[in-house]
Short mmCIF file of C-alpha atoms in Angstrom, two decimals:
data_model
loop_
_atom_site.label_atom_id
_atom_site.label_comp_id
_atom_site.label_asym_id
_atom_site.label_seq_id
_atom_site.Cartn_x
_atom_site.Cartn_y
_atom_site.Cartn_z
CA MET Y 132 12.06 -6.57 -14.56
CA SER Y 133 13.71 -9.59 -16.22
CA SER Y 134 13.26 -13.30 -15.69
CA LYS Y 135 16.93 -13.47 -14.76
CA ASP Y 136 16.23 -10.95 -11.99
CA TRP Y 137 13.66 -13.34 -10.55
CA ILE Y 138 16.33 -16.05 -10.22
CA GLU Y 139 19.21 -13.90 -8.99
CA LYS Y 140 17.38 -11.54 -6.60
CA ASP Y 141 16.02 -12.63 -3.22
CA TYR Y 142 12.90 -10.46 -2.84
CA TYR Y 143 12.05 -12.03 0.52
CA ALA Y 144 15.41 -10.87 1.90
CA ALA Y 145 14.85 -7.40 0.40
CA LEU Y 146 11.67 -7.04 2.48
CA GLY Y 147 13.15 -8.81 5.52
CA VAL Y 148 10.46 -11.54 5.64
CA GLN Y 149 10.45 -15.33 5.55
CA LYS Y 150 9.38 -17.22 2.44
CA SER Y 151 6.37 -18.46 4.44
CA ALA Y 152 5.25 -14.90 5.25
CA SER Y 153 1.57 -14.09 4.76
CA SER Y 154 0.32 -11.40 2.37
CA ASP Y 155 -0.40 -9.10 5.32
CA GLU Y 156 3.13 -9.57 6.71
CA ILE Y 157 4.63 -8.78 3.30
CA LYS Y 158 2.46 -5.68 2.92
CA LYS Y 159 3.33 -4.48 6.44
CA ALA Y 160 7.06 -4.96 5.84
CA TYR Y 161 6.90 -3.13 2.51
CA ARG Y 162 5.03 -0.15 3.91
CA LYS Y 163 7.52 0.20 6.78
CA LEU Y 164 10.58 0.04 4.52
CA ALA Y 165 9.01 2.27 1.86
CA ARG Y 166 8.26 4.97 4.43
CA GLU Y 167 11.78 4.78 5.87
CA SER Y 168 13.54 4.99 2.50
CA HIS Y 169 11.13 7.22 0.56
CA PRO Y 170 13.03 9.99 -1.33
CA ASP Y 171 10.70 12.62 0.16
CA HIS Y 172 11.95 11.66 3.64
CA ASN Y 173 15.60 11.34 2.52
CA PRO Y 174 16.25 14.22 0.10
CA GLY Y 175 19.59 13.99 -1.68
CA ASP Y 176 20.34 10.47 -0.37
CA PRO Y 177 21.01 8.16 -3.37
CA LYS Y 178 21.34 5.10 -1.13
CA ALA Y 179 17.86 5.65 0.32
CA GLU Y 180 16.47 6.11 -3.20
CA GLU Y 181 18.08 2.84 -4.28
CA ARG Y 182 16.63 1.05 -1.22
CA PHE Y 183 13.20 2.45 -2.09
CA LYS Y 184 13.51 1.10 -5.64
CA THR Y 185 14.61 -2.30 -4.35
CA VAL Y 186 11.72 -2.76 -1.88
CA SER Y 187 9.24 -1.46 -4.48
CA GLU Y 188 10.51 -4.01 -7.02
CA ALA Y 189 10.27 -6.78 -4.42
CA TYR Y 190 6.71 -5.85 -3.42
CA ALA Y 191 5.63 -5.64 -7.07
CA VAL Y 192 6.33 -9.39 -7.27
CA LEU Y 193 5.57 -10.69 -3.76
CA GLY Y 194 2.50 -8.47 -3.35
CA ASP Y 195 0.85 -10.15 -6.38
CA GLU Y 196 -0.24 -13.71 -5.60
CA ALA Y 197 0.15 -14.93 -9.21
CA LYS Y 198 3.60 -13.38 -9.65
CA ARG Y 199 4.69 -14.67 -6.25
CA ARG Y 200 3.77 -18.25 -7.24
CA GLU Y 201 5.72 -17.95 -10.51
CA TYR Y 202 8.67 -16.40 -8.66
CA ASP Y 203 8.74 -19.23 -6.10
CA GLU Y 204 8.50 -21.86 -8.86
CA MET Y 205 11.34 -20.32 -10.85
CA ARG Y 206 13.56 -19.93 -7.77
CA SER Y 207 12.84 -23.52 -6.82
CA LEU Y 208 13.77 -24.78 -10.31
CA PHE Y 209 16.87 -22.70 -10.95
CA GLY Y 210 18.04 -21.74 -7.48
CA SER Y 211 19.41 -25.14 -6.30
CA GLY Y 212 22.73 -24.96 -8.13
CA ALA Y 213 21.84 -27.50 -10.82
CA PHE Y 214 22.20 -24.87 -13.53
CA ARG Y 215 25.44 -23.24 -12.43
CA ARG Y 216 28.42 -23.15 -14.77
CA GLY Y 217 30.50 -26.31 -14.60
CA ALA Y 218 27.62 -28.58 -13.51
CA ARG Y 219 28.17 -32.11 -14.86
CA GLY Y 220 25.54 -34.39 -16.30
CA ALA Y 221 25.24 -38.01 -15.17
CA GLY Y 222 27.60 -40.23 -17.13
CA GLN Y 223 29.41 -37.23 -18.68
CA PRO Y 224 32.87 -36.96 -17.13
CA GLY Y 225 33.67 -33.60 -18.57
CA GLY Y 226 30.21 -32.19 -18.26
CA VAL Y 227 28.82 -29.45 -20.45
CA PRO Y 228 29.51 -25.96 -19.12
CA PHE Y 229 26.12 -24.37 -18.64
CA ASP Y 230 24.98 -21.31 -16.71
CA VAL Y 231 21.53 -19.98 -16.11
CA SER Y 232 22.63 -16.77 -17.84
CA ASP Y 233 22.97 -18.81 -21.07
CA LEU Y 234 19.22 -19.24 -21.02
CA PHE Y 235 18.77 -15.49 -21.00
CA GLY Y 236 21.38 -14.63 -23.61
CA GLY Y 237 23.85 -13.08 -21.18
CA GLY Y 238 26.53 -15.82 -21.13
CA GLY Y 239 29.71 -14.44 -22.61
CA ALA Y 240 30.56 -13.22 -26.08
CA GLY Y 241 27.74 -12.83 -28.44
CA GLY Y 242 25.23 -12.97 -25.60
CA ALA Y 243 22.14 -10.85 -26.03
CA ASP Y 244 20.34 -8.51 -23.64
CA THR Y 245 18.98 -10.33 -20.60
CA ARG Y 246 15.65 -8.52 -20.32
CA PHE Y 247 12.32 -10.17 -20.95
CA GLY Y 248 9.37 -7.78 -21.00
CA GLY Y 249 8.50 -7.94 -17.33
CA GLY Y 250 7.48 -11.60 -17.52
CA GLY Y 251 8.14 -14.47 -15.20
CA PHE Y 252 8.19 -18.26 -15.22
CA THR Y 253 5.62 -18.60 -18.01
CA ASP Y 254 7.33 -16.04 -20.28
CA LEU Y 255 10.66 -17.83 -19.91
CA PHE Y 256 9.43 -21.19 -21.16
CA SER Y 257 7.14 -19.78 -23.82
CA SER Y 258 10.23 -18.00 -25.15
CA ILE Y 259 12.32 -21.19 -25.16
CA PHE Y 260 9.81 -23.53 -26.73
CA SER Y 261 7.68 -21.31 -28.96
CA GLY Y 262 10.04 -18.66 -30.24
CA GLY Y 263 8.77 -15.97 -27.85
CA GLY Y 264 5.30 -15.59 -29.32
CA GLY Y 265 3.36 -17.96 -27.10
CA ALA Y 266 1.56 -21.08 -28.37
CA GLY Y 267 3.97 -21.34 -31.30
CA GLY Y 268 3.00 -17.95 -32.71
CA PRO Y 269 5.31 -15.20 -33.98
CA ALA Y 270 7.38 -13.13 -31.59
CA ARG Y 271 5.66 -10.01 -30.31
CA PRO Y 272 7.37 -6.73 -29.45
CA ARG Y 273 7.50 -5.75 -25.81
CA GLY Y 274 6.49 -2.18 -26.58
CA PRO Y 275 7.07 0.87 -24.39
CA ALA Y 276 7.28 -0.17 -20.76
CA ARG Y 277 4.69 0.99 -18.24
CA GLY Y 278 5.92 3.39 -15.58
CA ARG Y 279 6.30 2.35 -11.97
CA ASP Y 280 3.68 3.00 -9.33
CA VAL Y 281 4.43 5.69 -6.75
CA GLU Y 282 3.27 5.78 -3.14
CA THR Y 283 3.08 8.73 -0.76
CA GLU Y 284 1.36 9.61 2.53
CA VAL Y 285 -0.98 12.49 3.40
CA ALA Y 286 -2.15 13.53 6.89
CA LEU Y 287 -5.73 14.84 7.13
CA ASP Y 288 -7.57 16.54 9.98
CA PHE Y 289 -10.40 14.50 11.49
CA ASP Y 290 -13.13 16.86 10.23
CA ASP Y 291 -11.68 16.89 6.70
CA ALA Y 292 -11.58 13.10 6.58
CA VAL Y 293 -15.21 12.85 7.68
CA ARG Y 294 -16.55 15.57 5.38
CA GLY Y 295 -14.22 15.12 2.40
CA VAL Y 296 -11.58 17.57 1.23
CA THR Y 297 -9.43 18.51 -1.77
CA VAL Y 298 -5.73 18.74 -0.93
CA PRO Y 299 -2.93 20.09 -3.15
CA LEU Y 300 -0.25 17.42 -3.21
CA THR Y 301 3.27 18.43 -4.30
CA LEU Y 302 5.47 15.63 -5.62
CA ARG Y 303 9.02 15.60 -6.90
CA ALA Y 304 9.20 12.58 -9.13
CA PRO Y 305 9.82 11.54 -12.73
CA GLY Y 306 7.33 13.03 -15.17
CA VAL Y 307 6.72 13.12 -18.92
CA CYS Y 308 9.17 15.35 -20.74
CA ASP Y 309 7.38 18.48 -21.95
CA THR Y 310 9.77 18.93 -24.85
CA CYS Y 311 9.28 15.58 -26.62
CA HIS Y 312 5.98 14.62 -24.91
CA GLY Y 313 7.44 11.29 -23.85
CA ASP Y 314 8.70 9.73 -27.09
CA GLY Y 315 12.36 10.68 -26.47
CA ALA Y 316 12.90 12.22 -29.93
CA LYS Y 317 14.13 15.71 -30.74
CA PRO Y 318 11.26 18.09 -31.59
CA GLY Y 319 10.48 17.82 -35.30
CA THR Y 320 11.63 14.19 -35.48
CA ARG Y 321 10.04 10.86 -34.65
CA PRO Y 322 11.37 7.50 -33.43
CA LYS Y 323 12.02 5.10 -36.31
CA ALA Y 324 11.53 1.37 -36.66
CA CYS Y 325 14.52 -0.54 -35.30
CA PRO Y 326 16.79 -1.60 -38.22
CA VAL Y 327 17.74 -4.85 -36.45
CA CYS Y 328 14.37 -6.29 -35.44
CA HIS Y 329 12.36 -4.23 -37.96
CA GLY Y 330 9.94 -3.09 -35.29
CA ALA Y 331 9.26 -6.51 -33.78
CA GLY Y 332 11.12 -5.70 -30.58
CA VAL Y 333 12.64 -9.20 -30.39
CA THR Y 334 15.37 -11.12 -32.18
CA THR Y 335 15.70 -14.87 -32.61
CA ARG Y 336 18.88 -16.91 -32.48
CA ASN Y 337 19.48 -20.65 -32.71
CA GLN Y 338 21.42 -22.58 -30.08
CA GLY Y 339 21.62 -26.25 -30.83
CA SER Y 340 18.13 -27.72 -30.97
CA PHE Y 341 16.53 -24.64 -29.46
CA SER Y 342 15.46 -21.35 -30.92
CA PHE Y 343 15.64 -18.43 -28.50
CA SER Y 344 13.69 -15.24 -28.85
CA GLU Y 345 14.79 -12.31 -26.74
CA PRO Y 346 14.37 -8.55 -26.62
CA CYS Y 347 16.32 -6.75 -29.29
CA ARG Y 348 19.57 -5.30 -27.89
CA THR Y 349 19.46 -2.35 -30.23
CA CYS Y 350 16.02 -1.01 -29.26
CA GLN Y 351 15.76 -2.71 -25.82
CA GLY Y 352 12.59 -4.49 -26.97
CA VAL Y 353 10.64 -1.34 -27.77
CA GLY Y 354 10.69 -1.81 -31.56
CA THR Y 355 11.83 1.74 -32.30
CA VAL Y 356 15.05 3.72 -31.99
CA VAL Y 357 15.62 7.41 -31.46
CA GLU Y 358 18.23 8.72 -33.87
CA GLU Y 359 18.05 12.35 -32.71
CA LYS Y 360 17.54 12.41 -28.96
CA CYS Y 361 15.53 15.05 -27.15
CA PRO Y 362 17.97 17.58 -25.63
CA GLU Y 363 15.89 17.83 -22.46
CA CYS Y 364 15.50 14.15 -21.47
CA GLN Y 365 18.34 12.64 -23.55
CA GLY Y 366 15.97 10.21 -25.23
CA THR Y 367 14.39 8.71 -22.12
CA GLY Y 368 11.05 10.50 -22.49
CA GLY Y 369 10.97 11.49 -18.81
CA VAL Y 370 12.49 14.10 -16.54
CA THR Y 371 12.42 14.69 -12.80
CA LYS Y 372 10.04 17.51 -12.06
CA THR Y 373 8.02 19.04 -9.27
CA ARG Y 374 4.29 18.82 -9.86
CA THR Y 375 1.24 19.69 -7.84
CA LEU Y 376 -1.90 17.57 -7.98
CA ASN Y 377 -5.26 18.50 -6.49
CA VAL Y 378 -6.32 15.24 -4.85
CA ARG Y 379 -9.96 14.83 -3.83
CA PHE Y 380 -10.46 12.69 -0.73
CA PRO Y 381 -14.07 11.49 -0.49
CA ALA Y 382 -16.20 12.04 2.61
CA GLY Y 383 -15.66 9.30 5.15
CA VAL Y 384 -12.10 8.38 4.15
CA ALA Y 385 -10.60 6.34 6.98
CA ASP Y 386 -7.20 6.22 8.64
CA GLY Y 387 -4.96 3.78 6.76
CA GLN Y 388 -7.06 3.86 3.58
CA ARG Y 389 -5.20 3.81 0.26
CA ILE Y 390 -6.41 6.08 -2.54
CA ARG Y 391 -5.43 5.13 -6.12
CA LEU Y 392 -4.93 7.80 -8.76
CA ALA Y 393 -4.65 6.01 -12.09
CA GLY Y 394 -1.94 7.25 -14.44
CA ARG Y 395 -0.42 9.71 -11.95
CA GLY Y 396 2.69 7.68 -11.15
CA GLU Y 397 6.01 7.55 -12.99
CA PRO Y 398 5.79 7.99 -16.77
CA GLY Y 399 6.36 4.98 -18.98
CA GLU Y 400 9.53 4.44 -20.92
CA ARG Y 401 9.52 6.37 -24.21
CA GLY Y 402 5.82 7.04 -24.36
CA GLY Y 403 4.61 3.99 -22.41
CA PRO Y 404 1.62 4.33 -20.09
CA ALA Y 405 2.24 5.95 -16.72
CA GLY Y 406 2.03 4.02 -13.47
CA ASP Y 407 -0.42 4.83 -10.70
CA LEU Y 408 -0.10 7.04 -7.64
CA PHE Y 409 -1.20 5.52 -4.33
CA VAL Y 410 -1.88 7.92 -1.46
CA GLN Y 411 -1.85 6.46 2.05
CA VAL Y 412 -4.21 8.40 4.34
CA LYS Y 413 -3.23 9.26 7.91
CA VAL Y 414 -6.07 10.84 9.92
CA ARG Y 415 -5.12 13.02 12.87
CA PRO Y 416 -7.14 12.25 16.04
CA ASP Y 417 -9.86 14.68 17.15
CA GLU Y 418 -9.89 16.17 20.66
CA LEU Y 419 -13.53 15.13 21.22
CA PHE Y 420 -14.69 12.55 18.74
CA GLY Y 421 -13.53 9.03 18.02
CA ARG Y 422 -14.60 6.84 15.13
CA THR Y 423 -15.69 3.23 14.72
CA GLY Y 424 -16.50 2.48 11.11
CA ASP Y 425 -19.19 4.99 10.10
CA ASP Y 426 -20.15 5.78 13.71
CA LEU Y 427 -18.69 8.65 15.70
CA THR Y 428 -18.02 8.13 19.40
CA LEU Y 429 -18.11 10.63 22.25
CA THR Y 430 -17.68 10.27 26.03
CA VAL Y 431 -19.71 12.69 28.21
CA PRO Y 432 -19.34 13.02 32.01
CA ILE Y 433 -22.49 13.31 34.16
CA THR Y 434 -22.97 13.74 37.90
CA PHE Y 435 -24.26 11.10 40.30
CA ALA Y 436 -27.45 13.13 40.79
CA GLU Y 437 -28.01 13.32 36.99
CA ALA Y 438 -27.55 9.58 36.70
CA VAL Y 439 -30.04 8.90 39.53
CA LEU Y 440 -32.67 11.50 38.69
CA GLY Y 441 -32.23 11.68 34.90
CA THR Y 442 -31.56 14.77 32.80
CA ASP Y 443 -31.60 16.27 29.31
CA LEU Y 444 -28.06 16.33 27.93
CA ARG Y 445 -26.92 18.76 25.21
CA VAL Y 446 -24.01 17.29 23.22
CA PRO Y 447 -22.08 18.52 20.15
CA THR Y 448 -22.05 16.87 16.72
CA LEU Y 449 -19.94 17.69 13.68
CA ASP Y 450 -22.62 20.04 12.34
CA GLY Y 451 -24.41 21.39 15.42
CA ALA Y 452 -25.78 19.96 18.67
CA VAL Y 453 -28.47 17.50 19.75
CA THR Y 454 -30.35 16.91 23.01
CA LEU Y 455 -30.34 13.40 24.44
CA ARG Y 456 -32.57 12.18 27.27
CA VAL Y 457 -30.74 10.49 30.15
CA PRO Y 458 -33.37 8.33 31.89
CA PRO Y 459 -33.44 8.09 35.70
CA GLY Y 460 -31.27 5.34 37.14
CA THR Y 461 -28.74 5.38 34.28
CA PRO Y 462 -25.53 3.45 35.13
CA SER Y 463 -22.07 4.64 34.18
CA GLY Y 464 -21.00 3.30 30.80
CA ARG Y 465 -24.47 3.33 29.18
CA VAL Y 466 -24.35 4.31 25.49
CA LEU Y 467 -26.94 6.68 24.00
CA ARG Y 468 -27.42 6.82 20.24
CA ALA Y 469 -28.04 9.89 18.08
CA ARG Y 470 -29.09 8.40 14.75
CA GLY Y 471 -27.74 9.86 11.53
CA LYS Y 472 -25.15 12.06 13.24
CA GLY Y 473 -22.12 10.03 12.25
CA VAL Y 474 -20.08 9.69 9.05
CA VAL Y 475 -21.99 9.95 5.78
CA ARG Y 476 -21.58 6.80 3.71
CA ARG Y 477 -21.07 6.68 -0.05
CA ASP Y 478 -24.72 5.73 -0.58
CA GLY Y 479 -25.81 8.91 1.22
CA GLN Y 480 -26.76 7.14 4.45
CA ALA Y 481 -25.03 8.20 7.66
CA GLY Y 482 -23.69 6.41 10.69
CA ASP Y 483 -24.69 7.32 14.24
CA LEU Y 484 -23.20 9.31 17.10
CA LEU Y 485 -22.61 6.98 20.07
CA VAL Y 486 -22.46 8.84 23.40
CA THR Y 487 -20.96 6.95 26.34
CA LEU Y 488 -22.03 8.29 29.76
CA ASP Y 489 -19.36 8.48 32.44
CA VAL Y 490 -20.69 9.03 35.99
CA VAL Y 491 -18.17 11.24 37.79
CA VAL Y 492 -17.67 10.62 41.52
CA PRO Y 493 -16.43 13.74 43.34
CA ALA Y 494 -13.26 13.30 45.39
CA VAL Y 495 -14.31 15.89 47.97
CA VAL Y 496 -17.84 16.79 49.20
CA SER Y 497 -19.10 19.37 51.68
CA ASP Y 498 -20.41 18.45 55.11
CA GLU Y 499 -23.97 19.19 53.99
CA ALA Y 500 -23.58 16.98 50.90
CA ARG Y 501 -22.06 14.20 53.01
CA ALA Y 502 -24.98 14.31 55.43
CA THR Y 503 -27.44 14.18 52.56
CA LEU Y 504 -25.63 11.19 51.03
CA GLU Y 505 -25.58 9.35 54.35
CA SER Y 506 -29.32 9.92 54.67
CA PHE Y 507 -29.73 8.70 51.09
CA ALA Y 508 -27.68 5.57 51.85
CA GLU Y 509 -29.82 4.76 54.88
CA GLN Y 510 -32.97 4.91 52.77
CA THR Y 511 -31.53 2.93 49.85
CA PRO Y 512 -31.40 -0.89 49.86
CA PRO Y 513 -27.87 -2.26 49.48
CA ALA Y 514 -26.70 -3.53 46.12
CA ALA Y 515 -27.35 -7.22 45.49
CA ARG Y 516 -24.07 -8.96 46.27
CA GLU Y 517 -25.26 -12.31 47.59
CA HIS Y 518 -23.54 -14.26 44.82
CA LEU Y 519 -20.25 -12.59 45.71
CA ASP Y 520 -20.70 -13.18 49.42
CA ALA Y 521 -21.33 -16.87 48.78
CA ARG Y 522 -18.04 -17.19 46.89
CA VAL Y 523 -16.20 -15.30 49.65
CA ARG Y 524 -17.51 -17.77 52.25
CA ARG Y 525 -16.41 -20.74 50.14
CA VAL Y 526 -12.88 -19.51 49.55
CA GLY Y 527 -12.49 -17.84 52.98
#
């Protein structure tokens, strides 16, 4: 990603958010667009793949607070039109033709490659005023570029998410070339030091009072060139391949959680380090149990007689059953707790099973049951509703 990209590309528009959007809004927009345009969901659709790359590039900047600040500062400085070609200085009738691309070496004949090694606002000005090396030091090579991060989604059953599970995950994505092992050179040969920059990865040119350092056009800032390219990957060091990874999801993984697998993303350019693989977890709901943090939840119906007289209630857990005591006079909605029967935490401790009692009122009763209930009602004091009756009298 070049500094020129930061000026020319509107990453907020790519994600469909306002410049004032919060981090959560940016993340939500990215996840939605990434899911919609992911190559796995749009096989053989180059436009969808390009959209996926665009939103991923935008989120790589806007999703990082430091990069977002630099991006906003650079856009603010160079995005107002003051640095467009043909802009005229005060008191200079003819003006001096100047374009922002001149800063990056892309302005016309003799212009150099526009790419800076993934930097932003700081890299731009350190390149202008210190020859590209930072703090006045010598220029440093960019080196092989790190591969991009990859994101995918996996759906897990409720039990598997609670207990932990290993899932084979098949991905079709760029991978390291098996023929050249990522360096891009034909087997039996090695990349050689760039004859233009002599391995530095950058070249320096003078323009008036300034000295500009920029990535070498010959080696693209890597510092080496491949004279005999690998026949499999054509010198890129990577090929598209199908690979299967056995991904271990720890016990207690939650819906929406993001698992990071370091170094399992796209391979780096010509031997650079690989990016990371992020797996978004989607947990399928269970027919009985719910979940709140590390606690499991369960709703159990009981009869009116059980609520009044009390009972011993046998309820299921994930690994057996427990007996809970329902005390006499239990109201509907009371929650009973079975300690240690929830989700096991990483420290070995477990959450609880929370059982909500639901008193079921029958829609139809027999004549004998009705007579018994009427007798019960006659012998039972009415519910205390004086505070309600007082309000009714006031408003009535």
